PDB file of C-alpha atoms in Angstrom:
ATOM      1  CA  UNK A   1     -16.214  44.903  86.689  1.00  0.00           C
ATOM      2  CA  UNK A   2     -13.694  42.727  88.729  1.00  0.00           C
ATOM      3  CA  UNK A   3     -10.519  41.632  86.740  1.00  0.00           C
ATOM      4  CA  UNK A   4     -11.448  38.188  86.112  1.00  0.00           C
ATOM      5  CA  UNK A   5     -14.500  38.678  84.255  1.00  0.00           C
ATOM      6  CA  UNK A   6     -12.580  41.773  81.700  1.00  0.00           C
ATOM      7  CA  UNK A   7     -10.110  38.442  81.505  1.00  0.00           C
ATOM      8  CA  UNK A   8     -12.954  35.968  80.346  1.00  0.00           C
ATOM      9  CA  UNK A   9     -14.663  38.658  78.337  1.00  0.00           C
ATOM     10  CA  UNK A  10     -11.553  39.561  76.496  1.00  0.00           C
ATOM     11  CA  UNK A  11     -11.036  35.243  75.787  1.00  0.00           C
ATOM     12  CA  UNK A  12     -14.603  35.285  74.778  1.00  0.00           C
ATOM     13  CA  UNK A  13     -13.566  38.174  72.108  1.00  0.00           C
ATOM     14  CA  UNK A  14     -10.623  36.606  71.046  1.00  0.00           C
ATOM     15  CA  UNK A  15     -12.784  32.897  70.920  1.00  0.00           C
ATOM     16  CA  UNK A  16     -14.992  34.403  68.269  1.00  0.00           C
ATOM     17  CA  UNK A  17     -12.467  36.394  66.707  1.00  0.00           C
ATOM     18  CA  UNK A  18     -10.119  33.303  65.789  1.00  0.00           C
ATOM     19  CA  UNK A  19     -13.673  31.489  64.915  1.00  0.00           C
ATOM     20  CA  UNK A  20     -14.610  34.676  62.642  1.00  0.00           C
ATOM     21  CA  UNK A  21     -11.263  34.645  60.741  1.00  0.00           C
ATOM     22  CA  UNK A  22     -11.293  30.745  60.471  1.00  0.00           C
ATOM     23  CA  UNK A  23     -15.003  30.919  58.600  1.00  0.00           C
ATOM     24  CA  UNK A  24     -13.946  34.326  56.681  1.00  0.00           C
ATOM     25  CA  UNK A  25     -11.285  32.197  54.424  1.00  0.00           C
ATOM     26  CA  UNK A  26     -13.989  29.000  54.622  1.00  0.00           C
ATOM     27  CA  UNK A  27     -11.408  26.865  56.366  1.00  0.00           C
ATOM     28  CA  UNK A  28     -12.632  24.026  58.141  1.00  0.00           C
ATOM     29  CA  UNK A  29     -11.155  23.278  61.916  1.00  0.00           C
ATOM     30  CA  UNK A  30      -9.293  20.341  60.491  1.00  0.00           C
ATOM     31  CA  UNK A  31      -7.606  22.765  57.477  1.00  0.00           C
ATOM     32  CA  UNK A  32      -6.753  25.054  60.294  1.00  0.00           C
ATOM     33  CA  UNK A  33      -4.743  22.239  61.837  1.00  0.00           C
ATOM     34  CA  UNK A  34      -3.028  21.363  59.312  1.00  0.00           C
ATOM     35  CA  UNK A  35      -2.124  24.648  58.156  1.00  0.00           C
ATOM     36  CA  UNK A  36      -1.266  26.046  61.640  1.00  0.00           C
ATOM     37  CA  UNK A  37       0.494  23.012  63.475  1.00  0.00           C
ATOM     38  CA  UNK A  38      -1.946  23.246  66.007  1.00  0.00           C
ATOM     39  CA  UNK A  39      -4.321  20.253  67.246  1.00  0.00           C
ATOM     40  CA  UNK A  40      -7.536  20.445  65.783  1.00  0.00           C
ATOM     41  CA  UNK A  41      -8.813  19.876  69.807  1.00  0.00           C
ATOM     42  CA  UNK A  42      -7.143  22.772  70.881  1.00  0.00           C
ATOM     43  CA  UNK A  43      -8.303  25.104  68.426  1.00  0.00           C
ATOM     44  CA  UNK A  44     -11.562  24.175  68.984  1.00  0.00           C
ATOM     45  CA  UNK A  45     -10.972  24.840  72.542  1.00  0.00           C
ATOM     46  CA  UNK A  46      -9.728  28.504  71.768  1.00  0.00           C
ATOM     47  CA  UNK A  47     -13.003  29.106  69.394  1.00  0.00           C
ATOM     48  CA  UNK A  48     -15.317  28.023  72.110  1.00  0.00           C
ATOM     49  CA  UNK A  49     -13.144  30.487  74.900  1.00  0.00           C
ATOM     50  CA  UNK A  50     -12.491  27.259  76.740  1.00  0.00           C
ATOM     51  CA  UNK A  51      -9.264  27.914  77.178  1.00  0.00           C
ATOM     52  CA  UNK A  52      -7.362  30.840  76.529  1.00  0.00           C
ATOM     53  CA  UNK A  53      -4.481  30.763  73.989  1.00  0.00           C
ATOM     54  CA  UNK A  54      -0.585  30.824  74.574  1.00  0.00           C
ATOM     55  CA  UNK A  55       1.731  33.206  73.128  1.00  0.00           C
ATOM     56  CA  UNK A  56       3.335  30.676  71.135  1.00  0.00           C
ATOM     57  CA  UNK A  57      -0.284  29.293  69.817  1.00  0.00           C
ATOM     58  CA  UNK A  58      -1.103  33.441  68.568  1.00  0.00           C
ATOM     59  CA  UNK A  59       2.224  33.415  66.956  1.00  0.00           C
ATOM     60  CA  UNK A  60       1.476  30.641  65.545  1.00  0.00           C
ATOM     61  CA  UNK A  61      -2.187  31.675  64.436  1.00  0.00           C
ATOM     62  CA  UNK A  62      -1.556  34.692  63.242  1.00  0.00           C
ATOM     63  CA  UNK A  63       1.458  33.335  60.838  1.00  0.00           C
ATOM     64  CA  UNK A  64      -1.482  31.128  59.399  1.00  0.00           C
ATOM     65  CA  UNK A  65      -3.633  34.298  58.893  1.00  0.00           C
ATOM     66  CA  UNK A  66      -0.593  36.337  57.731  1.00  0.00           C
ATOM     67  CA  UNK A  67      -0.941  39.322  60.363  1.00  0.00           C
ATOM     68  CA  UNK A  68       0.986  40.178  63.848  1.00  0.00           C
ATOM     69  CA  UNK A  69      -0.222  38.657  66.931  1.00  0.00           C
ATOM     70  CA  UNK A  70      -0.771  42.414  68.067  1.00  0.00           C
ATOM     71  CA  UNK A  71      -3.004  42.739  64.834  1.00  0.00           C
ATOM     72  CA  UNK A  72      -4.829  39.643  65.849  1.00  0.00           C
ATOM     73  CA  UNK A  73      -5.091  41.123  69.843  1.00  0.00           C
ATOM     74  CA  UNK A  74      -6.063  44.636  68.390  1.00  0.00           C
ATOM     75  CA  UNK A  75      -8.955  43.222  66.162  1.00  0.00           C
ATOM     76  CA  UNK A  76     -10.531  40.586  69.014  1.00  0.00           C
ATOM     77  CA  UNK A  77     -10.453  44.182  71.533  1.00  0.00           C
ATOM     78  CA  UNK A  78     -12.372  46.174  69.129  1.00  0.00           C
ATOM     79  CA  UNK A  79     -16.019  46.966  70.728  1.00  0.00           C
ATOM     80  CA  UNK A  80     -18.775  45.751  68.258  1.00  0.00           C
ATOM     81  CA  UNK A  81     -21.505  48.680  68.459  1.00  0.00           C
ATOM     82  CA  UNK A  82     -24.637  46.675  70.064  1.00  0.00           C
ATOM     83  CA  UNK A  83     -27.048  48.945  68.957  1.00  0.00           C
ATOM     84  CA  UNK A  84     -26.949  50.691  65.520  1.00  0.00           C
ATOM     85  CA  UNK A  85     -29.304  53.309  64.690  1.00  0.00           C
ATOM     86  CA  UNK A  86     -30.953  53.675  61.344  1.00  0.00           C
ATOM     87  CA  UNK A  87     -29.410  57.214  60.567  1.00  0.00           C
ATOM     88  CA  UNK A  88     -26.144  55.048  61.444  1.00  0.00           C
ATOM     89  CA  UNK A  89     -26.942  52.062  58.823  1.00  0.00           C
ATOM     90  CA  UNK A  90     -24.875  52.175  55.504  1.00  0.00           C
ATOM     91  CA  UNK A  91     -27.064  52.430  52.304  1.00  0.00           C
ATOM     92  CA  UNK A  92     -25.789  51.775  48.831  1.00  0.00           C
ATOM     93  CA  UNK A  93     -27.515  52.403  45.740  1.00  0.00           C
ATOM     94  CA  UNK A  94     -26.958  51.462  42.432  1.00  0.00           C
ATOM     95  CA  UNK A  95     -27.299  54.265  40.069  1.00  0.00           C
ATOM     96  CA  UNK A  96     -28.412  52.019  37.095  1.00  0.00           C
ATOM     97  CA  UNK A  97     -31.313  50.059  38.334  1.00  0.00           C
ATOM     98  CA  UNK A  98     -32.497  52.088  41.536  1.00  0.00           C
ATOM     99  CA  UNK A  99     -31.212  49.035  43.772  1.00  0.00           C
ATOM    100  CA  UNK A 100     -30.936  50.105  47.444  1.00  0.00           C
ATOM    101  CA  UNK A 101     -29.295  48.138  49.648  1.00  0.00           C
ATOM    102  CA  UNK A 102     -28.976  48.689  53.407  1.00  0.00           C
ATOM    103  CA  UNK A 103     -26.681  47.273  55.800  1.00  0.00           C
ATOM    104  CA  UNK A 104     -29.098  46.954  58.820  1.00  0.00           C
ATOM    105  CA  UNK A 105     -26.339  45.234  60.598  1.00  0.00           C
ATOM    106  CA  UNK A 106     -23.150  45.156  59.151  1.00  0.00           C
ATOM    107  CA  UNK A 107     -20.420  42.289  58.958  1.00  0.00           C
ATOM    108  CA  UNK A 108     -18.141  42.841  62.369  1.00  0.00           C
ATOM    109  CA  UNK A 109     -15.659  40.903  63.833  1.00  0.00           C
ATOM    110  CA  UNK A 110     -16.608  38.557  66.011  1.00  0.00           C
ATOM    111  CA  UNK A 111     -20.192  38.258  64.631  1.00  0.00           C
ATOM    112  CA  UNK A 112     -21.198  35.734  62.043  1.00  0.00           C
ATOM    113  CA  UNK A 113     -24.491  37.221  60.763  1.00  0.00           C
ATOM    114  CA  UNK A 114     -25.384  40.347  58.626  1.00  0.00           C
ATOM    115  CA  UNK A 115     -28.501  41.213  57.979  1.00  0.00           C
ATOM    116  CA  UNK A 116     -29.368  43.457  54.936  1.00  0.00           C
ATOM    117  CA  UNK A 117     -32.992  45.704  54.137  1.00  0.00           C
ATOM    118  CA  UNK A 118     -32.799  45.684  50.464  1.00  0.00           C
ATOM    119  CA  UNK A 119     -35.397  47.421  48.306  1.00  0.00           C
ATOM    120  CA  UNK A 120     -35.903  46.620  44.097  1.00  0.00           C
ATOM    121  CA  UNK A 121     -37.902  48.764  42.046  1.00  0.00           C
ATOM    122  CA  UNK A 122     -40.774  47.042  39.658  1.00  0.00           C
ATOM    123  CA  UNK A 123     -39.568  45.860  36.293  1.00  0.00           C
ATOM    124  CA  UNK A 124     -35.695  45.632  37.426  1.00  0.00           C
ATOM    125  CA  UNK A 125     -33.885  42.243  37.400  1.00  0.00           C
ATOM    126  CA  UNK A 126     -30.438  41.541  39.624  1.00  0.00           C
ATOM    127  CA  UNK A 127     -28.112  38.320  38.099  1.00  0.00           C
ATOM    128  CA  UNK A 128     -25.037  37.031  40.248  1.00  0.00           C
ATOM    129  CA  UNK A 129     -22.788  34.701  38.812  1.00  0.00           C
ATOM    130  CA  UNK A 130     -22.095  33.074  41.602  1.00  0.00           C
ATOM    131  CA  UNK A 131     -21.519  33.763  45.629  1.00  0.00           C
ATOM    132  CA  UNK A 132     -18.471  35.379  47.355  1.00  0.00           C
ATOM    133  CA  UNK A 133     -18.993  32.482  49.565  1.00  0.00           C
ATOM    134  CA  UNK A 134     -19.325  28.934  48.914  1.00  0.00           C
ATOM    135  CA  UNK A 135     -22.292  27.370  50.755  1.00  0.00           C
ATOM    136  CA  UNK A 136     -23.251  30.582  52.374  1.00  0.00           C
ATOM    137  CA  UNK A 137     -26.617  30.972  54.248  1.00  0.00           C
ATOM    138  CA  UNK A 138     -29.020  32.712  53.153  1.00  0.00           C
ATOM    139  CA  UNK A 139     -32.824  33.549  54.761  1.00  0.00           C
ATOM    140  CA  UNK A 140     -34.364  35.977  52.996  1.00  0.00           C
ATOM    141  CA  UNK A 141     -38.114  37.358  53.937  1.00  0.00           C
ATOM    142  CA  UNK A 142     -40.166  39.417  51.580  1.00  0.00           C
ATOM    143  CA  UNK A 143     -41.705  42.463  53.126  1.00  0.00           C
ATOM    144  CA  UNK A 144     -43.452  44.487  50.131  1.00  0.00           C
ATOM    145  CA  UNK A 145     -44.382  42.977  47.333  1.00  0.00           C
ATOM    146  CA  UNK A 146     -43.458  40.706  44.642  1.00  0.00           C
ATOM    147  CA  UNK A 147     -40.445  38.606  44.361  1.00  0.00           C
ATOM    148  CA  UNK A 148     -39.118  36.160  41.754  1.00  0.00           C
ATOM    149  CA  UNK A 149     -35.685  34.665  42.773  1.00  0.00           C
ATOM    150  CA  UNK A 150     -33.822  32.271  41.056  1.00  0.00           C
ATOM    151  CA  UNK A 151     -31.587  30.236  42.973  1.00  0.00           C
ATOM    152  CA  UNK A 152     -29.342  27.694  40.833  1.00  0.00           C
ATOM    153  CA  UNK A 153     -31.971  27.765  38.277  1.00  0.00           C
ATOM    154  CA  UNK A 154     -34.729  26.986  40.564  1.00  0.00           C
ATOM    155  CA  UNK A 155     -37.546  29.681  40.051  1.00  0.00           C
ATOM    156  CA  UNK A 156     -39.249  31.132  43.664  1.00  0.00           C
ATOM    157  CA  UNK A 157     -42.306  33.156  43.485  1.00  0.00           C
ATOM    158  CA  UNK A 158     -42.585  35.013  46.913  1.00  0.00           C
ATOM    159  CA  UNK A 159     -45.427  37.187  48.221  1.00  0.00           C
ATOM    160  CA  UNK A 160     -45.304  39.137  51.372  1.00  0.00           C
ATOM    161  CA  UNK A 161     -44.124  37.415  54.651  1.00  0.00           C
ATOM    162  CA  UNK A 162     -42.823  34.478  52.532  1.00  0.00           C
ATOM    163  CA  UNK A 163     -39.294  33.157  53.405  1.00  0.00           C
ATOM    164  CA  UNK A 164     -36.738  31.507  51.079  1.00  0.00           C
ATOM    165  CA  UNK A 165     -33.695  29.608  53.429  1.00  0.00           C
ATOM    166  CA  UNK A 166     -30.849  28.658  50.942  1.00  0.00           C
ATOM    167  CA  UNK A 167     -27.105  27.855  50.719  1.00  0.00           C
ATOM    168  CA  UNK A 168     -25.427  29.193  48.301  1.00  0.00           C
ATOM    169  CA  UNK A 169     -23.446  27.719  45.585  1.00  0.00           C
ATOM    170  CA  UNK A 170     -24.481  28.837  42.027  1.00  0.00           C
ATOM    171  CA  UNK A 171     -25.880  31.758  40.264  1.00  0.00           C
ATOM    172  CA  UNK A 172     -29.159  33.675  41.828  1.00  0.00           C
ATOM    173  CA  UNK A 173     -31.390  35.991  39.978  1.00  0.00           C
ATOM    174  CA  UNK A 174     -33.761  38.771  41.805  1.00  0.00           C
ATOM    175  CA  UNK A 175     -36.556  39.987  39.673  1.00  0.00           C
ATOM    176  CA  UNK A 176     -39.590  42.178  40.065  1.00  0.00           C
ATOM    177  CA  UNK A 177     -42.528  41.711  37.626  1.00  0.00           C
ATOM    178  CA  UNK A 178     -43.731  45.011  36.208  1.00  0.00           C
ATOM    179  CA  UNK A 179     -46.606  46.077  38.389  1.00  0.00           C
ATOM    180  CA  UNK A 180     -44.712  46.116  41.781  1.00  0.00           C
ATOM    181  CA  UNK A 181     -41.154  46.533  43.219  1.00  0.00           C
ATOM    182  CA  UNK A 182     -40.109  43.992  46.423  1.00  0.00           C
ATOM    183  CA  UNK A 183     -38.530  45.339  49.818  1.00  0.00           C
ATOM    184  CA  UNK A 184     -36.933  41.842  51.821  1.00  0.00           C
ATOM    185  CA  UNK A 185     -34.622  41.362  54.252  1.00  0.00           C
ATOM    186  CA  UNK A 186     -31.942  38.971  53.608  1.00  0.00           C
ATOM    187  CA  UNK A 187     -29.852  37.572  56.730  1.00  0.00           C
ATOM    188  CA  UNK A 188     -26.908  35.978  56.073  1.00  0.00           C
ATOM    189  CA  UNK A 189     -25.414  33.296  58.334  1.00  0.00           C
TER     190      UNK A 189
END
């Protein structure tokens, strides 16, 4: 790999790094400005690697974000793992309902999407108050059988293959009727 193009993909790292930490606190580019001191031009510059960022802009960046400019570096050279093997891909279950929730591909720096292979027994019923993140996207796809979500009080009755696209902003409710459980995927944007 000649020099130049380690250069432009390390700028293309840091790009989407400073865009990942930017959406992780839900800040738009304008709120960035005015937090950081920085022209909302040039940090859209830096986000979309179209220029690469001065010392004096990282120190100023990663003041806004509260870490060291050598934190900031250290997280935009981290290698996301292209390919992630099943063996590899976190599961979580909950104990009380039989829940199981697998991280098919995991939040990472850098990346915006997750996408997440999540199975409910029949009879079992999932409430959220409300999301982690304002206005986040949702697509979720029902695999396996039978589906009722809730989203902000509006009831969805899903079947297999149907898909369910949704911000979220309010409460959500996954339920399975009696006679069959639901495996979906749920990608989150």
């Amino acid at each position: 790999m000649e020099v130049g193009s380690i250069e432009t993909d390390l700028d293309s790292r840091i790009a989407a790094h400073l865009k990942g930490l930017r959406i992780a606190r839900n800040w738009s580019l304008d709120e960035l400005a005015n937090r950081s001191g920085i022209s909302r031009a040039t940090l859209s510059r830096l986000e979309n690697a179209e220029t690469s960022a001065t010392a004096s802009t990282l120190g100023k960046l990663a003041a806004t974000y509260g870490i060291t400019i050598s934190r900031l570096l250290h997280l935009a050279e981290r290698q996301v793992d292209a390919y992630l093997p099943r063996s590899r891909q976190p599961v979580w279950k909950d104990p009380s309902n039989g829940f199981e929730r697998r991280l098919v591909s995991p939040p990472a720096d850098g990346l915006s999407g997750e996408v997440v292979e999540a199975r409910l027994p029949a009879g079992r019923r999932i409430a959220y108050d409300g999301p982690a993140k304002q206005g986040h996207e949702h697509h979720l796809v029902l695999i396996e059988g039978r589906l009722f979500l809730t989203v902000e009080g509006i009831r969805h009755d899903l079947g297999p293959g149907d898909c369910l696209r949704y911000r979220l902003y309010g409460p959500t409710a996954f339920e399975t009727p009696p006679e069959s459980g639901a495996r979906y995927f749920l990608f989150l944007v």
